[in-house]
Short mmCIF file of N, CA and C in Angstrom, two decimals:
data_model
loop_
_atom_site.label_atom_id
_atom_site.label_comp_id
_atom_site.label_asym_id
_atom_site.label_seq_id
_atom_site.Cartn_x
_atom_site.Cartn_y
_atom_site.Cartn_z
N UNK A 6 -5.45 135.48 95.81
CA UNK A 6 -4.81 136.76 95.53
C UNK A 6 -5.49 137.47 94.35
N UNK A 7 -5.93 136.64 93.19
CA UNK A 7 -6.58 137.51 92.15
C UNK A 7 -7.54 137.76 92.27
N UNK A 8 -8.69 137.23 93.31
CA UNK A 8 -9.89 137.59 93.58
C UNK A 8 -9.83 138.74 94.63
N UNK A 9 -8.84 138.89 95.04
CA UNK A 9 -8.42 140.39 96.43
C UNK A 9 -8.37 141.45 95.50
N UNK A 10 -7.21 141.45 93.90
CA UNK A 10 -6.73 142.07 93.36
C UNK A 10 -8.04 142.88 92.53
N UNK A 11 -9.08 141.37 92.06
CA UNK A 11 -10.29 142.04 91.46
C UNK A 11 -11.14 142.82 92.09
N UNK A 12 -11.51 142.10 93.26
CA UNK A 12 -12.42 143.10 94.58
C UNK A 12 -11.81 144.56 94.49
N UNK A 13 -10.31 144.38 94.60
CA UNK A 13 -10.02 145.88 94.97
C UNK A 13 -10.28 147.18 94.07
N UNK A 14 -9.82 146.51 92.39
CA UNK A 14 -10.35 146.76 91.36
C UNK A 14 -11.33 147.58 91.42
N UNK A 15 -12.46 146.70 91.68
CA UNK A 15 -13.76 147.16 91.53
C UNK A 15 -13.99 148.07 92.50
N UNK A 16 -14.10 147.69 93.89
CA UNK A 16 -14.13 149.00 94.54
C UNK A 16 -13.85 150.32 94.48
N UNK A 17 -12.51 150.36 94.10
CA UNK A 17 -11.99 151.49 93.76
C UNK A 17 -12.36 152.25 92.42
N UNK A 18 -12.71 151.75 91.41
CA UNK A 18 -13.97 152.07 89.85
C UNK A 18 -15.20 152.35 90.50
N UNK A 19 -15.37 151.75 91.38
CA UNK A 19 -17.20 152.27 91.53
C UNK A 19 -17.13 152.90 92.85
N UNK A 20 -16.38 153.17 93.71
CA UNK A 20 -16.72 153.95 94.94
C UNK A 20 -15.75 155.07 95.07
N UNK A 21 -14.28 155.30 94.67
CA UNK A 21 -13.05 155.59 94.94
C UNK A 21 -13.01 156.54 93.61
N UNK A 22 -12.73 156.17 92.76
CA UNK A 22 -12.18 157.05 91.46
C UNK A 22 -12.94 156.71 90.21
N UNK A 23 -12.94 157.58 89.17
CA UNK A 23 -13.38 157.62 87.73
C UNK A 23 -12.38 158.01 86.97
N UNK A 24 -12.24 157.21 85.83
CA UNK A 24 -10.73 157.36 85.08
C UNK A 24 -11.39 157.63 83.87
N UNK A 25 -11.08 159.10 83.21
CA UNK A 25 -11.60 159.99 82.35
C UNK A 25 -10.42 159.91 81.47
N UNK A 26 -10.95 159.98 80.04
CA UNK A 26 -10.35 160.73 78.82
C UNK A 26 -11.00 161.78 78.37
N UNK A 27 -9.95 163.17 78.18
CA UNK A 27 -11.44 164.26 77.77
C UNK A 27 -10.79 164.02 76.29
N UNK A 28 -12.24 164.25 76.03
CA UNK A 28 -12.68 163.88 74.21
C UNK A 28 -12.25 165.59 73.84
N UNK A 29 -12.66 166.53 74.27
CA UNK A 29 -12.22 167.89 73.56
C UNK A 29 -12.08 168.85 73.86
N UNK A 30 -11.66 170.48 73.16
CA UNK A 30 -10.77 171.18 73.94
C UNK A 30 -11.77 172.33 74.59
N UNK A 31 -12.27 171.90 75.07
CA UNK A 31 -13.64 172.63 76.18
C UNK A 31 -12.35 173.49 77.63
N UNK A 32 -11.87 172.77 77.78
CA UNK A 32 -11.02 172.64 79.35
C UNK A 32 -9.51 172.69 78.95
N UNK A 33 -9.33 173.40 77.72
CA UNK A 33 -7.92 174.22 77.54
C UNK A 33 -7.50 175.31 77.52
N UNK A 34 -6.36 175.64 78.72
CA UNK A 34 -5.55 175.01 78.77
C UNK A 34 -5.37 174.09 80.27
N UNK A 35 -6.31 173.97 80.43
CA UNK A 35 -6.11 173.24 82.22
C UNK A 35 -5.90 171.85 81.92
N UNK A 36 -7.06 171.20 81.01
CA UNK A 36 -6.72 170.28 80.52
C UNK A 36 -6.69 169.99 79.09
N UNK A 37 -6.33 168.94 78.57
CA UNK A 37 -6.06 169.04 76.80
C UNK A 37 -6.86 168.06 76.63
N UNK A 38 -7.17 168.35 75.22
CA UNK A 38 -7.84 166.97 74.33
C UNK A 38 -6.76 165.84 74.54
N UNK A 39 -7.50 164.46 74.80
CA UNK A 39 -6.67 163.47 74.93
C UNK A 39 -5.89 163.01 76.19
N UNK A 40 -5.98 164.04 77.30
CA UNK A 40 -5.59 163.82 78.51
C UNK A 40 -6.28 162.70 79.30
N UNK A 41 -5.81 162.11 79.81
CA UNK A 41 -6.24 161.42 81.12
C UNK A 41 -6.34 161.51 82.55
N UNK A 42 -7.29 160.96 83.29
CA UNK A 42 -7.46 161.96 84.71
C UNK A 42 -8.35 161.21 85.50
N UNK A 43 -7.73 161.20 86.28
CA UNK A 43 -8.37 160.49 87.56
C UNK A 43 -9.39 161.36 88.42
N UNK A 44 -10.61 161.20 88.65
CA UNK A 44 -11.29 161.85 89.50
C UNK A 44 -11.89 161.20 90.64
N UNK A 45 -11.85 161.99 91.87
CA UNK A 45 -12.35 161.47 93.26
C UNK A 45 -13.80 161.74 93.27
N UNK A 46 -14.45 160.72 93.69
CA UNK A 46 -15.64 160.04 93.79
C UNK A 46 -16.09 160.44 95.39
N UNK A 47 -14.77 160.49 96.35
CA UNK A 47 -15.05 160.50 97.98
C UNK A 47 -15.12 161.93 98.34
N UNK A 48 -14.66 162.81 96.97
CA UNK A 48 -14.94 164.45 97.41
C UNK A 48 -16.12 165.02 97.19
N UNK A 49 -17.21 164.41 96.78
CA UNK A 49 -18.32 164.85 96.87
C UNK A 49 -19.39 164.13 97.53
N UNK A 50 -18.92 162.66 98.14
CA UNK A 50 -19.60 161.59 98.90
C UNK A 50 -19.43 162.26 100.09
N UNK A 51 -18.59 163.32 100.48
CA UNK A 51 -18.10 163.65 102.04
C UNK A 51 -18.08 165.16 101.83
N UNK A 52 -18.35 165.91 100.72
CA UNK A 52 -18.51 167.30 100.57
C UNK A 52 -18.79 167.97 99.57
N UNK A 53 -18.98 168.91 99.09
CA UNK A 53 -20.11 169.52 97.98
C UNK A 53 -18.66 170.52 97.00
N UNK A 54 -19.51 170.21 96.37
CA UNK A 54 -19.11 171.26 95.06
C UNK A 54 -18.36 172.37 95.22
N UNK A 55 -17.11 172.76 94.96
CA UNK A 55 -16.82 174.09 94.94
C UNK A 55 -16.97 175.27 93.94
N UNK A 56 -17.49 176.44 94.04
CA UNK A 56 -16.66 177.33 92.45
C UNK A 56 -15.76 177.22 92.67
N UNK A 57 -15.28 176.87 91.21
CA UNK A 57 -13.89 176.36 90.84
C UNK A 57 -13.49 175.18 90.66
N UNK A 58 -14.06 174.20 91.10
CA UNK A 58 -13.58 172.74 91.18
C UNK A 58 -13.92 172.64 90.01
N UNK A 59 -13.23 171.25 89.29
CA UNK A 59 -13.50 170.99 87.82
C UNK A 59 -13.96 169.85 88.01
N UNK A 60 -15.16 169.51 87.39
CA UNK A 60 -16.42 168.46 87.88
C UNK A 60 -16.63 167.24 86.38
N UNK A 61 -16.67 165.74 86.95
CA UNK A 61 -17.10 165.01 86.15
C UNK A 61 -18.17 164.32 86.50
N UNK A 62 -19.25 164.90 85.22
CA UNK A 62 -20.43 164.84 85.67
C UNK A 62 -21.17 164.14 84.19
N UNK A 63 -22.49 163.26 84.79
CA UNK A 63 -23.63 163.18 83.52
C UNK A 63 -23.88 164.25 82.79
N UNK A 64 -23.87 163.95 81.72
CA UNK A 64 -24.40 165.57 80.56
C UNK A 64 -25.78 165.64 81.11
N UNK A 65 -26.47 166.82 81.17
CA UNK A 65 -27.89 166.89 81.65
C UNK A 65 -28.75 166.34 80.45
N UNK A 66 -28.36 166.53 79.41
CA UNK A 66 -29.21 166.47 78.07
C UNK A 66 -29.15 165.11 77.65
N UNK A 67 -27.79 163.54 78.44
CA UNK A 67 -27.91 162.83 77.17
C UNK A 67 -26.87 162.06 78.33
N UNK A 68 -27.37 161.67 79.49
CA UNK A 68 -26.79 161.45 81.49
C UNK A 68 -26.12 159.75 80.83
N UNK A 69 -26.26 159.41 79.32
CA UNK A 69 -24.75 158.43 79.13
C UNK A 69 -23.70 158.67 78.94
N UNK A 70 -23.40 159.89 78.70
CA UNK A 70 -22.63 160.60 78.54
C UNK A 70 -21.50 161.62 79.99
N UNK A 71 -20.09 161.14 80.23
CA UNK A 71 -20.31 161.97 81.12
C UNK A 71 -19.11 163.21 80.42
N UNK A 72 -19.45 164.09 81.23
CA UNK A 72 -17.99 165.88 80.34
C UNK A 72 -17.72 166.25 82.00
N UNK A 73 -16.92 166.67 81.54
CA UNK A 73 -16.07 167.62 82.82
C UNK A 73 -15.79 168.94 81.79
N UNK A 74 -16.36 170.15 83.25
CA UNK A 74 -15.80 171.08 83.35
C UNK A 74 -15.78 171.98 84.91
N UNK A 75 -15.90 173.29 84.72
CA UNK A 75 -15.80 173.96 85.82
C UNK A 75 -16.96 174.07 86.87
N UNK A 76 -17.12 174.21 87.92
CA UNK A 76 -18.23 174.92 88.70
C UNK A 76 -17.84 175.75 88.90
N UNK A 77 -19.25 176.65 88.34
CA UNK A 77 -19.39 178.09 88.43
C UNK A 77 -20.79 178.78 89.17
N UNK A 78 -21.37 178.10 88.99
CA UNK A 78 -22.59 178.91 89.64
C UNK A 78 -22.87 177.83 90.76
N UNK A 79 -23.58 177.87 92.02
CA UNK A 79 -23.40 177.10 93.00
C UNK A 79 -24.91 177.68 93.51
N UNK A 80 -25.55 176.26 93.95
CA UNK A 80 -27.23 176.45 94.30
C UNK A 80 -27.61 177.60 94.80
N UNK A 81 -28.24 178.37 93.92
CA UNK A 81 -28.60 179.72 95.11
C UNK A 81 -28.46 180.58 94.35
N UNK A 82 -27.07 180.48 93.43
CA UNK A 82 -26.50 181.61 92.52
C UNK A 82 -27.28 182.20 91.48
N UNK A 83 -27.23 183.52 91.35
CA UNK A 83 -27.49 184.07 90.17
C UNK A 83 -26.19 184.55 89.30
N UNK A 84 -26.54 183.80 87.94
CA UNK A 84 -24.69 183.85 87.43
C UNK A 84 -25.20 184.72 85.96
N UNK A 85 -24.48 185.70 86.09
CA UNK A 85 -24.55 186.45 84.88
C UNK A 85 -23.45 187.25 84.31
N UNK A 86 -23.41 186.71 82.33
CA UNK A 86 -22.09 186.87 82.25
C UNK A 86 -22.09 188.00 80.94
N UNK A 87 -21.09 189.23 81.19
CA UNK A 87 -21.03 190.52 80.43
C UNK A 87 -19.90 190.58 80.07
N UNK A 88 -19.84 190.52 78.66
CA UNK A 88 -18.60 191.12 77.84
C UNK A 88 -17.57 189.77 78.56
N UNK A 89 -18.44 189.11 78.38
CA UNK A 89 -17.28 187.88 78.73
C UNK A 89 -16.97 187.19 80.02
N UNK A 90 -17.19 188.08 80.95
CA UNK A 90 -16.82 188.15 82.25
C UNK A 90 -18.09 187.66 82.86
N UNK A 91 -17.96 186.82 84.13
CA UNK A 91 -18.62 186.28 85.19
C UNK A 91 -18.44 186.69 86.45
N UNK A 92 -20.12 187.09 86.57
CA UNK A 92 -20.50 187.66 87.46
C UNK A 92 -21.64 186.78 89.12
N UNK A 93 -21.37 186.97 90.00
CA UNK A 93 -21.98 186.09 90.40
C UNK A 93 -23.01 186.97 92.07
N UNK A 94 -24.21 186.67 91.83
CA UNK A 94 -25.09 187.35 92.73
C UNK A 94 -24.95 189.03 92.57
N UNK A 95 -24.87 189.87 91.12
CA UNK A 95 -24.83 191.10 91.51
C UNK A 95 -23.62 191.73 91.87
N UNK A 96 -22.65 190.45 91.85
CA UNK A 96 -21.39 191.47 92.22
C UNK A 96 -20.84 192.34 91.48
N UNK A 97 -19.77 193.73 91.70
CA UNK A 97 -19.81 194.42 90.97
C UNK A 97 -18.29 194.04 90.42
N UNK A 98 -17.48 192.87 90.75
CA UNK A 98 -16.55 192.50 90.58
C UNK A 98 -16.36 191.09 90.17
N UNK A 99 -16.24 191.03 88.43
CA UNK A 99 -15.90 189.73 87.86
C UNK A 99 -15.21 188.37 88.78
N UNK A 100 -15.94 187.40 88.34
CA UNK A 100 -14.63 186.28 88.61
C UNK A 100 -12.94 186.41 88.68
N UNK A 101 -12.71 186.26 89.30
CA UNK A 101 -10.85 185.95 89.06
C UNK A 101 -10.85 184.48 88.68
N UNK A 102 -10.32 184.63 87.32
CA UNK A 102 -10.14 183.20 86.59
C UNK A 102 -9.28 183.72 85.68
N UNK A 103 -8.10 183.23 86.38
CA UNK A 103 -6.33 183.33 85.83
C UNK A 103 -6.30 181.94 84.66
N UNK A 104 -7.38 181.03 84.84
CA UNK A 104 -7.26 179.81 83.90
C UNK A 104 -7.58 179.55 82.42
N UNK A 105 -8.38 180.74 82.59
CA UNK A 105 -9.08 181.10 81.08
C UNK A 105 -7.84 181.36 80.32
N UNK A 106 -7.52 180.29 78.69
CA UNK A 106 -6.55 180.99 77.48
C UNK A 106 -6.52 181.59 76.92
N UNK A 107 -8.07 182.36 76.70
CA UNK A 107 -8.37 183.78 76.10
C UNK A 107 -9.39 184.33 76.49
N UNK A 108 -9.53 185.82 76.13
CA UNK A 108 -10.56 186.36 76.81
C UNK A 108 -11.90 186.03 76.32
N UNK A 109 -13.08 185.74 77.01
CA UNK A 109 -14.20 185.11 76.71
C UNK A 109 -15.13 185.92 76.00
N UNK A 110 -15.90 186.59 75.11
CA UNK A 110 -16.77 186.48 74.81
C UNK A 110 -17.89 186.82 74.82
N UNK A 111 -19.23 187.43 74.39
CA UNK A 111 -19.98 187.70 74.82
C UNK A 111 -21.15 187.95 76.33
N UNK A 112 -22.32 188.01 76.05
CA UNK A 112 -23.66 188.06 77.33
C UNK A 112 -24.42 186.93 77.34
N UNK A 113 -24.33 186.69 78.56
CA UNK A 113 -25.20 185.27 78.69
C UNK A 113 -25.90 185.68 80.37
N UNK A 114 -27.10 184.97 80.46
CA UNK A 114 -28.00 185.29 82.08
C UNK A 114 -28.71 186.43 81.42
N UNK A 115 -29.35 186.66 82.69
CA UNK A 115 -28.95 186.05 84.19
C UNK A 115 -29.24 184.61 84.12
N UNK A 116 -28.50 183.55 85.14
CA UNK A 116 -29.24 182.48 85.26
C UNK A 116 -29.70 182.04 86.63
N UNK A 117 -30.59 181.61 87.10
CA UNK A 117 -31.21 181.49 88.53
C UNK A 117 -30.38 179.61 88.77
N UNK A 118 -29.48 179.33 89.40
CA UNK A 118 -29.11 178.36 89.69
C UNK A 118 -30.04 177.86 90.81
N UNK A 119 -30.89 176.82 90.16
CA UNK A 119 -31.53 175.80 91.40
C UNK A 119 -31.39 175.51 92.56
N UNK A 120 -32.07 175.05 93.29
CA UNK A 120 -31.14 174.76 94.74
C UNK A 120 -31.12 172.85 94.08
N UNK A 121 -29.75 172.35 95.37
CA UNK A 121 -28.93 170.94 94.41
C UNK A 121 -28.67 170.83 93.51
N UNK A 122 -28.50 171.99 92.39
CA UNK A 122 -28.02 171.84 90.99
C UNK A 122 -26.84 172.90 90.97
N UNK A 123 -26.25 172.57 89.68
CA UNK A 123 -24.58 173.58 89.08
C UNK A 123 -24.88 174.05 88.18
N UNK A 124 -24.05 175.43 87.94
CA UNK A 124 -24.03 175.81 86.74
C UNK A 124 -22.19 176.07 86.06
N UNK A 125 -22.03 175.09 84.97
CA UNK A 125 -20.83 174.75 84.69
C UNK A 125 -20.53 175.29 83.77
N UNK A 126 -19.05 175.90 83.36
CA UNK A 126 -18.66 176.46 82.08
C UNK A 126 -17.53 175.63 81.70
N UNK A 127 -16.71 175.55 80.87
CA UNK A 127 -15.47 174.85 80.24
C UNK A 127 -14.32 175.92 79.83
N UNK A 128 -13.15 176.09 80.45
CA UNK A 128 -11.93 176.73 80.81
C UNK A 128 -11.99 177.65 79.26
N UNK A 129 -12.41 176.82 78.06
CA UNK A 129 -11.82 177.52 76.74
C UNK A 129 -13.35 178.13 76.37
N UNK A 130 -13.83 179.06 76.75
CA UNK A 130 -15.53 179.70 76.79
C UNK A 130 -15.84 179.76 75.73
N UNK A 131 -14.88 180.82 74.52
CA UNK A 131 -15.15 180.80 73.11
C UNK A 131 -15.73 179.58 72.05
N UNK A 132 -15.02 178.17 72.79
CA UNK A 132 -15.22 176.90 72.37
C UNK A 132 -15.73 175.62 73.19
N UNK A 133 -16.29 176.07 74.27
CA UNK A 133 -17.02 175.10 74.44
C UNK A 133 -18.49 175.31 74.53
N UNK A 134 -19.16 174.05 75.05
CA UNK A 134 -20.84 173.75 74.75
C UNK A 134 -20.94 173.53 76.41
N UNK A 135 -21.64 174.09 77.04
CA UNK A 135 -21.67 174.06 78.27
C UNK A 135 -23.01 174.92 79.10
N UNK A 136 -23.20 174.73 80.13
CA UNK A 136 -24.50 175.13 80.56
C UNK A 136 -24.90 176.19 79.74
N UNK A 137 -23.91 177.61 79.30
CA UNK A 137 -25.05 178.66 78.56
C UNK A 137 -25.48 177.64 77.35
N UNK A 138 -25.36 176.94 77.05
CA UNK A 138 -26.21 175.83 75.19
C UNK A 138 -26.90 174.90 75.70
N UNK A 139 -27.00 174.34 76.73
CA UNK A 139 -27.43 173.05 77.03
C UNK A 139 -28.98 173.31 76.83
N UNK A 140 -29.53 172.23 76.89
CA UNK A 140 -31.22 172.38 76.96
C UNK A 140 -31.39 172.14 78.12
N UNK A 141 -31.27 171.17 79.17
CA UNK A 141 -31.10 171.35 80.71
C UNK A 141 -29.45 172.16 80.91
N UNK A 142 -30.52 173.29 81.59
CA UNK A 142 -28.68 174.60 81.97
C UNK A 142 -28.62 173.87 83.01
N UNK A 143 -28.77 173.07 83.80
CA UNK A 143 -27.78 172.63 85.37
C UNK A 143 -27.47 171.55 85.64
N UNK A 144 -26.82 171.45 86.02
CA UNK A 144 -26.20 169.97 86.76
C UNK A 144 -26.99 169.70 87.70
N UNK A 145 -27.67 168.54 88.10
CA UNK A 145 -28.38 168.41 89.43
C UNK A 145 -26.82 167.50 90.42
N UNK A 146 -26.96 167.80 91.35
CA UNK A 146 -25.98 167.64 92.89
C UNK A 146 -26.11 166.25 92.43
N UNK A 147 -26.82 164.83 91.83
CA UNK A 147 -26.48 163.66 92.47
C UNK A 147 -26.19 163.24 91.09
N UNK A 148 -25.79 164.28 90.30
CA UNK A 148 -25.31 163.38 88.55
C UNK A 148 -23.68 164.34 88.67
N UNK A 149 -23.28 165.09 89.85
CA UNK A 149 -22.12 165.48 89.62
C UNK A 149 -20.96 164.30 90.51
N UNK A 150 -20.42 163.43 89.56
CA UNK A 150 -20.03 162.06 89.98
C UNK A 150 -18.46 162.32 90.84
N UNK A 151 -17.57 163.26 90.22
CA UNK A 151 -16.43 163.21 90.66
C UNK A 151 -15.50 164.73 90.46
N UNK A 152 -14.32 165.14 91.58
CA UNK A 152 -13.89 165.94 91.06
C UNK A 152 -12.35 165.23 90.71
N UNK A 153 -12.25 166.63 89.33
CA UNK A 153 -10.87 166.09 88.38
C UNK A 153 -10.10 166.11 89.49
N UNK A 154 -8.54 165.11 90.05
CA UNK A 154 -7.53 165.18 90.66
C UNK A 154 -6.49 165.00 90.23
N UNK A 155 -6.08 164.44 89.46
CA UNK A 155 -4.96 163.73 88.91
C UNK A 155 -4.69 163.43 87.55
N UNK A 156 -3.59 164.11 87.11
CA UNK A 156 -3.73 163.68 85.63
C UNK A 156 -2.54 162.92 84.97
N UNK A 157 -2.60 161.55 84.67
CA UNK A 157 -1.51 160.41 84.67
C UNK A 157 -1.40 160.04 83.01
N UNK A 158 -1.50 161.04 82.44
CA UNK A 158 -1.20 160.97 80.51
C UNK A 158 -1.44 162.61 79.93
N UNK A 159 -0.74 162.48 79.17
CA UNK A 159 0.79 162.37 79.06
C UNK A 159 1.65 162.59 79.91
N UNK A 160 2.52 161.54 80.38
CA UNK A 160 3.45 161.20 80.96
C UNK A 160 4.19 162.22 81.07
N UNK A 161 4.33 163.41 80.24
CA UNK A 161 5.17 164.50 80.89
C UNK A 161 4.30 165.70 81.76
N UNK A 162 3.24 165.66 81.48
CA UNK A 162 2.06 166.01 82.24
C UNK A 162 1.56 165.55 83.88
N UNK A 163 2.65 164.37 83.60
CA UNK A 163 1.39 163.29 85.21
C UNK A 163 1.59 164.52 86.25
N UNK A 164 0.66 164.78 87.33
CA UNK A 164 0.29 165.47 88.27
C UNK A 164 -0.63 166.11 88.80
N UNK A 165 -1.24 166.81 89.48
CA UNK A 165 -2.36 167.01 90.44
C UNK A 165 -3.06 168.16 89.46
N UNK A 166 -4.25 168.39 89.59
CA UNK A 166 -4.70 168.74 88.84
C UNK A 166 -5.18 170.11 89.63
N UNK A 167 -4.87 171.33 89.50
CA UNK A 167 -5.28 172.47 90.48
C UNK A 167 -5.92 173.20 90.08
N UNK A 168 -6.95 173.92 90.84
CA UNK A 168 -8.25 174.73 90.66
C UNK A 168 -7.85 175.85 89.38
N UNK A 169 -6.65 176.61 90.20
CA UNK A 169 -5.95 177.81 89.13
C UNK A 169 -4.83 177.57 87.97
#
């Protein structure tokens, strides 16, 4: 029985889920410093990246490291951001991102998103470090490990973790 219990263990850590603590407030208010969160491993083994999904991924700059935040720019994209606002391929109409806690911030781009790579921002823009700072700006497709699903701390918090 304890060798079923360990197998299962393990399987589920290395194929099934990644159990995250975020270290800081990059991803507030969606998520908080100190939260805990389960992320699926089988939503990107069986399907790709969304804008919008909130991604736990290798840092490009330092891949022992892993951060979660948003996908925003998606292979192909040209993401360019004015007076705060994100723009994506030329459109003449910002992102809708009801998730943001304040309004963001300066000009950043254009950026030419790779093909198999992301371009990621973090919910709190003013305060986080995220593809516009990075020295590698993208995520490549096979270091983006899991998306956030579930968030089981703080206990008055436990529940699903949603795009908006």
């Amino acid at each position: 029985m304890i060798v079923f219990v360990l197998v299962t263990v393990w399987v589920m850590k290395n194929y099934v889920l990644i159990n995250a603590v975020i270290p800081s407030a990059s991803m507030e208010d969606t998520i908080m410093t100190g939260d805990r969160i389960f992320g699926s491993r089988l939503s990107y083994e069986f399907g790709e990246p969304q804008r919008g999904d909130i991604a736990i991924f290798k840092f490009p700059d330092d891949e022992s490291q892993l951060y979660i935040k948003r996908v925003i720019g998606l292979p192909g994209d040209k993401v360019q951001i004015i007076d705060g606002k994100v723009y994506i391929n030329d459109s003449e109409t910002p992102l809708d991102e009801p998730y943001l806690p304040e309004p963001p911030e300066g000009d950043y781009g254009p950026y030419y998103v790779p093909e198999d790579s992301y371009f990621m921002l973090g919910d709190n823009r003013n305060w986080s470090k995220d593809s516009r700072f990075w020295t590698n700006t993208y995520v490549k497709k096979e270091k983006v490990l899991a998306k956030a699903i579930f968030r089981y701390y703080p206990f008055n918090k436990i529940g699903v973790i949603e795009k908006d």
